[in-house]
Structure formats: structure tokens, C-alpha cells
């Protein structure tokens, strides 16, 4: 396994939509494992492929560092339905030093393909639902900055480049 380099805003790949995976091969499995290792290394709770420079539709997530829940690797993830709304402060490994309150659905139903190529459909809520939405946004070329209003985005942008 390897620690990958994380792409930082404003790198173009963060604004690029990822491509659907047609076959999960050894290369993709290695990528997803490397992504998990990279996410743990940088103390993240989720990571999408375009954040490490790959345009494959896959993200990884693990919100329980105590190992109670297995890490999640999901290929071709898609949100089927959303319920409720909540605001919470969010950060992103591609935007070091910046966080913003983002509105997200409280509960979502997601489908996707697991590393063992089984198709799954799952309902997630709370922090995990938030991480899923954040990472699926990444795969669609959307960053969390895009979820705040224009004025707030200008402010965050200034703050980000001042810290950089
Ligand atoms: Zn992110």
C-alpha cells in the first residue's frame, strides 16, 4: 500500500466529474486500498478518487477510528433518496485549514458496488450520511465550497489563500 498525494484546491481535477467504473480490477482495488491508507494517514474520515488524481468513481470512508465499524469502499456510488436537512461544520483534505457550515440531508439511501463486486443499497444517517454526500459530490466535480452562498464563498476563498 502507499500514501498518495492529495490534490488541493484549486486543482482542476477537483472540479472534474469522475467516470463510472465498468469492471473492478486489481488496479482499482489497489487504488481503493491506497486511498484508505492515505485517508487514515491524513486523519480524514472520507476520500474520493479525484482527490488523489484519479477520475474513477470510488470513495472510501471510515468515521469510527476505534475500529467498531468496517471501513467503507464504494464504487459507482449514487444517492437514491434524501430525507431531512441539517447544518454542520465541514472540512476537506483538499482545503486544508478551512471549514464551513454546510447544509446536507440527514438521511440518505445510497447504492453502489462493493470491492467484492456485490451491488448494495444502504440507508445511512448522521455523520456517515454527511461524509457520503461530501464524497459523492467530489465524484461529481462538486466541492463543499460550492454548497455555500456566493458571499460566504468569497470570504472562504480569501481565508484559504491567505493561509496557504
Ligand atoms: Zn472533501
PDB file of C-alpha atoms and ligand atoms in Angstrom:
ATOM      1  CA  UNK A   1       0.000   0.000   0.000  1.00  0.00           C
ATOM      2  CA  UNK A   2       1.046   3.567  -0.443  1.00  0.00           C
ATOM      3  CA  UNK A   3       0.293   7.041   0.787  1.00  0.00           C
ATOM      4  CA  UNK A   4      -0.955   9.066  -2.162  1.00  0.00           C
ATOM      5  CA  UNK A   5      -0.574  12.760  -2.735  1.00  0.00           C
ATOM      6  CA  UNK A   6      -3.743  14.748  -2.072  1.00  0.00           C
ATOM      7  CA  UNK A   7      -4.823  17.263  -4.689  1.00  0.00           C
ATOM      8  CA  UNK A   8      -5.543  20.658  -3.200  1.00  0.00           C
ATOM      9  CA  UNK A   9      -7.955  23.345  -4.283  1.00  0.00           C
ATOM     10  CA  UNK A  10      -7.836  24.962  -6.887  1.00  0.00           C
ATOM     11  CA  UNK A  11      -6.505  21.971  -8.841  1.00  0.00           C
ATOM     12  CA  UNK A  12      -8.769  21.322 -11.830  1.00  0.00           C
ATOM     13  CA  UNK A  13      -9.319  17.630 -11.147  1.00  0.00           C
ATOM     14  CA  UNK A  14     -11.407  18.573  -8.081  1.00  0.00           C
ATOM     15  CA  UNK A  15     -13.884  20.209 -10.455  1.00  0.00           C
ATOM     16  CA  UNK A  16     -13.918  17.268 -12.868  1.00  0.00           C
ATOM     17  CA  UNK A  17     -16.599  14.588 -12.857  1.00  0.00           C
ATOM     18  CA  UNK A  18     -15.290  11.068 -12.355  1.00  0.00           C
ATOM     19  CA  UNK A  19     -16.021   8.204 -14.735  1.00  0.00           C
ATOM     20  CA  UNK A  20     -18.214   5.232 -13.985  1.00  0.00           C
ATOM     21  CA  UNK A  21     -16.339   2.009 -13.388  1.00  0.00           C
ATOM     22  CA  UNK A  22     -17.214  -0.893 -15.664  1.00  0.00           C
ATOM     23  CA  UNK A  23     -15.011  -3.539 -14.082  1.00  0.00           C
ATOM     24  CA  UNK A  24     -13.348  -3.696 -10.677  1.00  0.00           C
ATOM     25  CA  UNK A  25      -9.847  -4.909 -11.465  1.00  0.00           C
ATOM     26  CA  UNK A  26      -6.688  -5.264  -9.398  1.00  0.00           C
ATOM     27  CA  UNK A  27      -5.612  -1.739 -10.216  1.00  0.00           C
ATOM     28  CA  UNK A  28      -8.850  -0.267  -8.850  1.00  0.00           C
ATOM     29  CA  UNK A  29      -8.712  -2.444  -5.746  1.00  0.00           C
ATOM     30  CA  UNK A  30      -5.174  -1.259  -5.093  1.00  0.00           C
ATOM     31  CA  UNK A  31      -6.256   2.348  -5.644  1.00  0.00           C
ATOM     32  CA  UNK A  32      -9.080   1.998  -3.115  1.00  0.00           C
ATOM     33  CA  UNK A  33      -6.765   0.441  -0.513  1.00  0.00           C
ATOM     34  CA  UNK A  34      -4.189   3.165  -1.077  1.00  0.00           C
ATOM     35  CA  UNK A  35      -6.967   5.739  -0.693  1.00  0.00           C
ATOM     36  CA  UNK A  36      -7.967   4.230   2.656  1.00  0.00           C
ATOM     37  CA  UNK A  37      -4.384   4.296   3.869  1.00  0.00           C
ATOM     38  CA  UNK A  38      -3.990   7.879   2.657  1.00  0.00           C
ATOM     39  CA  UNK A  39      -7.228   8.908   4.399  1.00  0.00           C
ATOM     40  CA  UNK A  40      -6.053   7.419   7.724  1.00  0.00           C
ATOM     41  CA  UNK A  41      -2.597   8.953   7.301  1.00  0.00           C
ATOM     42  CA  UNK A  42      -4.074  12.463   6.967  1.00  0.00           C
ATOM     43  CA  UNK A  43      -6.718  11.854   9.678  1.00  0.00           C
ATOM     44  CA  UNK A  44      -9.612  12.152   7.256  1.00  0.00           C
ATOM     45  CA  UNK A  45     -12.958  10.373   7.506  1.00  0.00           C
ATOM     46  CA  UNK A  46     -13.600  10.184   3.768  1.00  0.00           C
ATOM     47  CA  UNK A  47     -11.706  10.456   0.494  1.00  0.00           C
ATOM     48  CA  UNK A  48     -12.797  10.472  -3.148  1.00  0.00           C
ATOM     49  CA  UNK A  49     -10.656   9.278  -6.069  1.00  0.00           C
ATOM     50  CA  UNK A  50     -10.318  12.665  -7.758  1.00  0.00           C
ATOM     51  CA  UNK A  51      -8.715  13.949  -4.562  1.00  0.00           C
ATOM     52  CA  UNK A  52      -5.777  11.673  -5.320  1.00  0.00           C
ATOM     53  CA  UNK A  53      -5.733  12.455  -9.032  1.00  0.00           C
ATOM     54  CA  UNK A  54      -7.839   9.566 -10.353  1.00  0.00           C
ATOM     55  CA  UNK A  55     -11.086  10.013 -12.251  1.00  0.00           C
ATOM     56  CA  UNK A  56     -12.643   6.686 -11.243  1.00  0.00           C
ATOM     57  CA  UNK A  57     -15.954   6.700  -9.413  1.00  0.00           C
ATOM     58  CA  UNK A  58     -14.921   5.391  -5.997  1.00  0.00           C
ATOM     59  CA  UNK A  59     -14.753   6.774  -2.496  1.00  0.00           C
ATOM     60  CA  UNK A  60     -13.665   5.476   0.888  1.00  0.00           C
ATOM     61  CA  UNK A  61     -14.977   6.391   4.329  1.00  0.00           C
ATOM     62  CA  UNK A  62     -14.432   5.470   7.949  1.00  0.00           C
ATOM     63  CA  UNK A  63     -15.950   7.582  10.685  1.00  0.00           C
ATOM     64  CA  UNK A  64     -15.049   5.249  13.537  1.00  0.00           C
ATOM     65  CA  UNK A  65     -11.350   5.342  14.263  1.00  0.00           C
ATOM     66  CA  UNK A  66     -11.942   2.855  17.105  1.00  0.00           C
ATOM     67  CA  UNK A  67     -12.464   0.107  14.550  1.00  0.00           C
ATOM     68  CA  UNK A  68     -16.070  -0.669  15.549  1.00  0.00           C
ATOM     69  CA  UNK A  69     -17.261  -0.264  12.014  1.00  0.00           C
ATOM     70  CA  UNK A  70     -15.579  -1.607   8.940  1.00  0.00           C
ATOM     71  CA  UNK A  71     -14.142   0.957   6.528  1.00  0.00           C
ATOM     72  CA  UNK A  72     -16.350   1.546   3.513  1.00  0.00           C
ATOM     73  CA  UNK A  73     -15.199   1.328  -0.086  1.00  0.00           C
ATOM     74  CA  UNK A  74     -17.911   2.096  -2.609  1.00  0.00           C
ATOM     75  CA  UNK A  75     -17.640   2.067  -6.394  1.00  0.00           C
ATOM     76  CA  UNK A  76     -20.118   3.939  -8.619  1.00  0.00           C
ATOM     77  CA  UNK A  77     -21.994   5.353  -5.609  1.00  0.00           C
ATOM     78  CA  UNK A  78     -25.314   7.003  -6.266  1.00  0.00           C
ATOM     79  CA  UNK A  79     -27.781   8.737  -3.965  1.00  0.00           C
ATOM     80  CA  UNK A  80     -31.281   7.352  -4.494  1.00  0.00           C
ATOM     81  CA  UNK A  81     -33.184   9.421  -1.959  1.00  0.00           C
ATOM     82  CA  UNK A  82     -32.696  12.061   0.744  1.00  0.00           C
ATOM     83  CA  UNK A  83     -34.573  12.884   3.920  1.00  0.00           C
ATOM     84  CA  UNK A  84     -34.372  15.884   6.237  1.00  0.00           C
ATOM     85  CA  UNK A  85     -31.836  18.697   6.437  1.00  0.00           C
ATOM     86  CA  UNK A  86     -29.109  19.669   8.842  1.00  0.00           C
ATOM     87  CA  UNK A  87     -26.225  22.100   9.040  1.00  0.00           C
ATOM     88  CA  UNK A  88     -22.818  21.087  10.300  1.00  0.00           C
ATOM     89  CA  UNK A  89     -19.263  22.388  10.092  1.00  0.00           C
ATOM     90  CA  UNK A  90     -17.368  20.509   7.392  1.00  0.00           C
ATOM     91  CA  UNK A  91     -13.756  20.343   6.323  1.00  0.00           C
ATOM     92  CA  UNK A  92     -11.982  18.690   3.423  1.00  0.00           C
ATOM     93  CA  UNK A  93      -8.483  17.271   2.954  1.00  0.00           C
ATOM     94  CA  UNK A  94      -8.273  19.218  -0.316  1.00  0.00           C
ATOM     95  CA  UNK A  95      -8.927  22.509   1.544  1.00  0.00           C
ATOM     96  CA  UNK A  96      -6.505  22.422   4.459  1.00  0.00           C
ATOM     97  CA  UNK A  97      -7.246  24.932   7.204  1.00  0.00           C
ATOM     98  CA  UNK A  98     -10.777  25.783   6.049  1.00  0.00           C
ATOM     99  CA  UNK A  99     -14.172  24.711   7.292  1.00  0.00           C
ATOM    100  CA  UNK A 100     -17.720  25.833   6.613  1.00  0.00           C
ATOM    101  CA  UNK A 101     -21.249  25.100   7.745  1.00  0.00           C
ATOM    102  CA  UNK A 102     -22.887  23.056   5.019  1.00  0.00           C
ATOM    103  CA  UNK A 103     -26.491  22.014   4.617  1.00  0.00           C
ATOM    104  CA  UNK A 104     -26.911  18.307   3.932  1.00  0.00           C
ATOM    105  CA  UNK A 105     -29.639  15.702   4.075  1.00  0.00           C
ATOM    106  CA  UNK A 106     -29.898  13.886   7.408  1.00  0.00           C
ATOM    107  CA  UNK A 107     -30.642  10.505   5.966  1.00  0.00           C
ATOM    108  CA  UNK A 108     -29.900   9.097   2.524  1.00  0.00           C
ATOM    109  CA  UNK A 109     -30.321   5.887   0.606  1.00  0.00           C
ATOM    110  CA  UNK A 110     -27.264   5.061  -1.478  1.00  0.00           C
ATOM    111  CA  UNK A 111     -26.471   2.319  -3.951  1.00  0.00           C
ATOM    112  CA  UNK A 112     -23.091   1.238  -5.265  1.00  0.00           C
ATOM    113  CA  UNK A 113     -20.743  -1.680  -5.765  1.00  0.00           C
ATOM    114  CA  UNK A 114     -18.549  -3.173  -3.063  1.00  0.00           C
ATOM    115  CA  UNK A 115     -14.975  -4.396  -3.648  1.00  0.00           C
ATOM    116  CA  UNK A 116     -16.335  -7.971  -3.894  1.00  0.00           C
ATOM    117  CA  UNK A 117     -18.462  -6.711  -6.831  1.00  0.00           C
ATOM    118  CA  UNK A 118     -21.740  -7.122  -4.950  1.00  0.00           C
ATOM    119  CA  UNK A 119     -24.258  -4.401  -5.603  1.00  0.00           C
ATOM    120  CA  UNK A 120     -25.563  -2.893  -2.415  1.00  0.00           C
ATOM    121  CA  UNK A 121     -28.212  -0.466  -1.323  1.00  0.00           C
ATOM    122  CA  UNK A 122     -27.919   1.054   2.114  1.00  0.00           C
ATOM    123  CA  UNK A 123     -29.526   3.685   4.274  1.00  0.00           C
ATOM    124  CA  UNK A 124     -27.134   5.890   6.219  1.00  0.00           C
ATOM    125  CA  UNK A 125     -27.664   8.795   8.576  1.00  0.00           C
ATOM    126  CA  UNK A 126     -25.800  11.279  10.749  1.00  0.00           C
ATOM    127  CA  UNK A 127     -22.092  11.878  10.163  1.00  0.00           C
ATOM    128  CA  UNK A 128     -21.790   8.938   7.786  1.00  0.00           C
ATOM    129  CA  UNK A 129     -24.594  10.310   5.592  1.00  0.00           C
ATOM    130  CA  UNK A 130     -22.747  13.633   5.553  1.00  0.00           C
ATOM    131  CA  UNK A 131     -19.444  12.010   4.565  1.00  0.00           C
ATOM    132  CA  UNK A 132     -21.176  10.042   1.799  1.00  0.00           C
ATOM    133  CA  UNK A 133     -22.766  13.205   0.397  1.00  0.00           C
ATOM    134  CA  UNK A 134     -19.469  15.101   0.583  1.00  0.00           C
ATOM    135  CA  UNK A 135     -17.561  12.335  -1.227  1.00  0.00           C
ATOM    136  CA  UNK A 136     -20.247  11.725  -3.866  1.00  0.00           C
ATOM    137  CA  UNK A 137     -20.158  15.479  -4.524  1.00  0.00           C
ATOM    138  CA  UNK A 138     -16.406  15.171  -5.133  1.00  0.00           C
ATOM    139  CA  UNK A 139     -17.004  12.412  -7.667  1.00  0.00           C
ATOM    140  CA  UNK A 140     -19.423  14.739  -9.454  1.00  0.00           C
ATOM    141  CA  UNK A 141     -16.847  17.531  -9.533  1.00  0.00           C
ATOM    142  CA  UNK A 142     -18.519  19.464  -6.713  1.00  0.00           C
ATOM    143  CA  UNK A 143     -16.530  20.735  -3.725  1.00  0.00           C
ATOM    144  CA  UNK A 144     -18.004  21.837  -0.407  1.00  0.00           C
ATOM    145  CA  UNK A 145     -17.290  25.486  -1.313  1.00  0.00           C
ATOM    146  CA  UNK A 146     -19.942  25.135  -3.997  1.00  0.00           C
ATOM    147  CA  UNK A 147     -22.542  24.467  -1.297  1.00  0.00           C
ATOM    148  CA  UNK A 148     -22.236  27.866   0.399  1.00  0.00           C
ATOM    149  CA  UNK A 149     -23.633  31.139  -0.879  1.00  0.00           C
ATOM    150  CA  UNK A 150     -21.597  33.484  -3.060  1.00  0.00           C
ATOM    151  CA  UNK A 151     -20.618  35.997  -0.361  1.00  0.00           C
ATOM    152  CA  UNK A 152     -19.560  33.268   2.054  1.00  0.00           C
ATOM    153  CA  UNK A 153     -17.602  31.577  -0.710  1.00  0.00           C
ATOM    154  CA  UNK A 154     -15.654  34.785  -1.438  1.00  0.00           C
ATOM    155  CA  UNK A 155     -14.782  35.065   2.250  1.00  0.00           C
ATOM    156  CA  UNK A 156     -13.699  31.426   2.480  1.00  0.00           C
ATOM    157  CA  UNK A 157     -11.675  31.795  -0.688  1.00  0.00           C
ATOM    158  CA  UNK A 158      -9.785  34.775   0.759  1.00  0.00           C
ATOM    159  CA  UNK A 159      -9.209  32.924   4.013  1.00  0.00           C
ATOM    160  CA  UNK A 160      -7.948  29.847   2.177  1.00  0.00           C
ATOM    161  CA  UNK A 161      -5.398  31.660   0.041  1.00  0.00           C
ATOM    162  CA  UNK A 162      -4.205  33.737   2.983  1.00  0.00           C
ATOM    163  CA  UNK A 163      -3.461  30.547   4.923  1.00  0.00           C
ATOM    164  CA  UNK A 164      -1.842  28.789   2.006  1.00  0.00           C
TER     165      UNK A 164
HETATM  166 ZN1  LIG B   1     -13.535  16.661   0.540  1.00  0.00          ZN
END
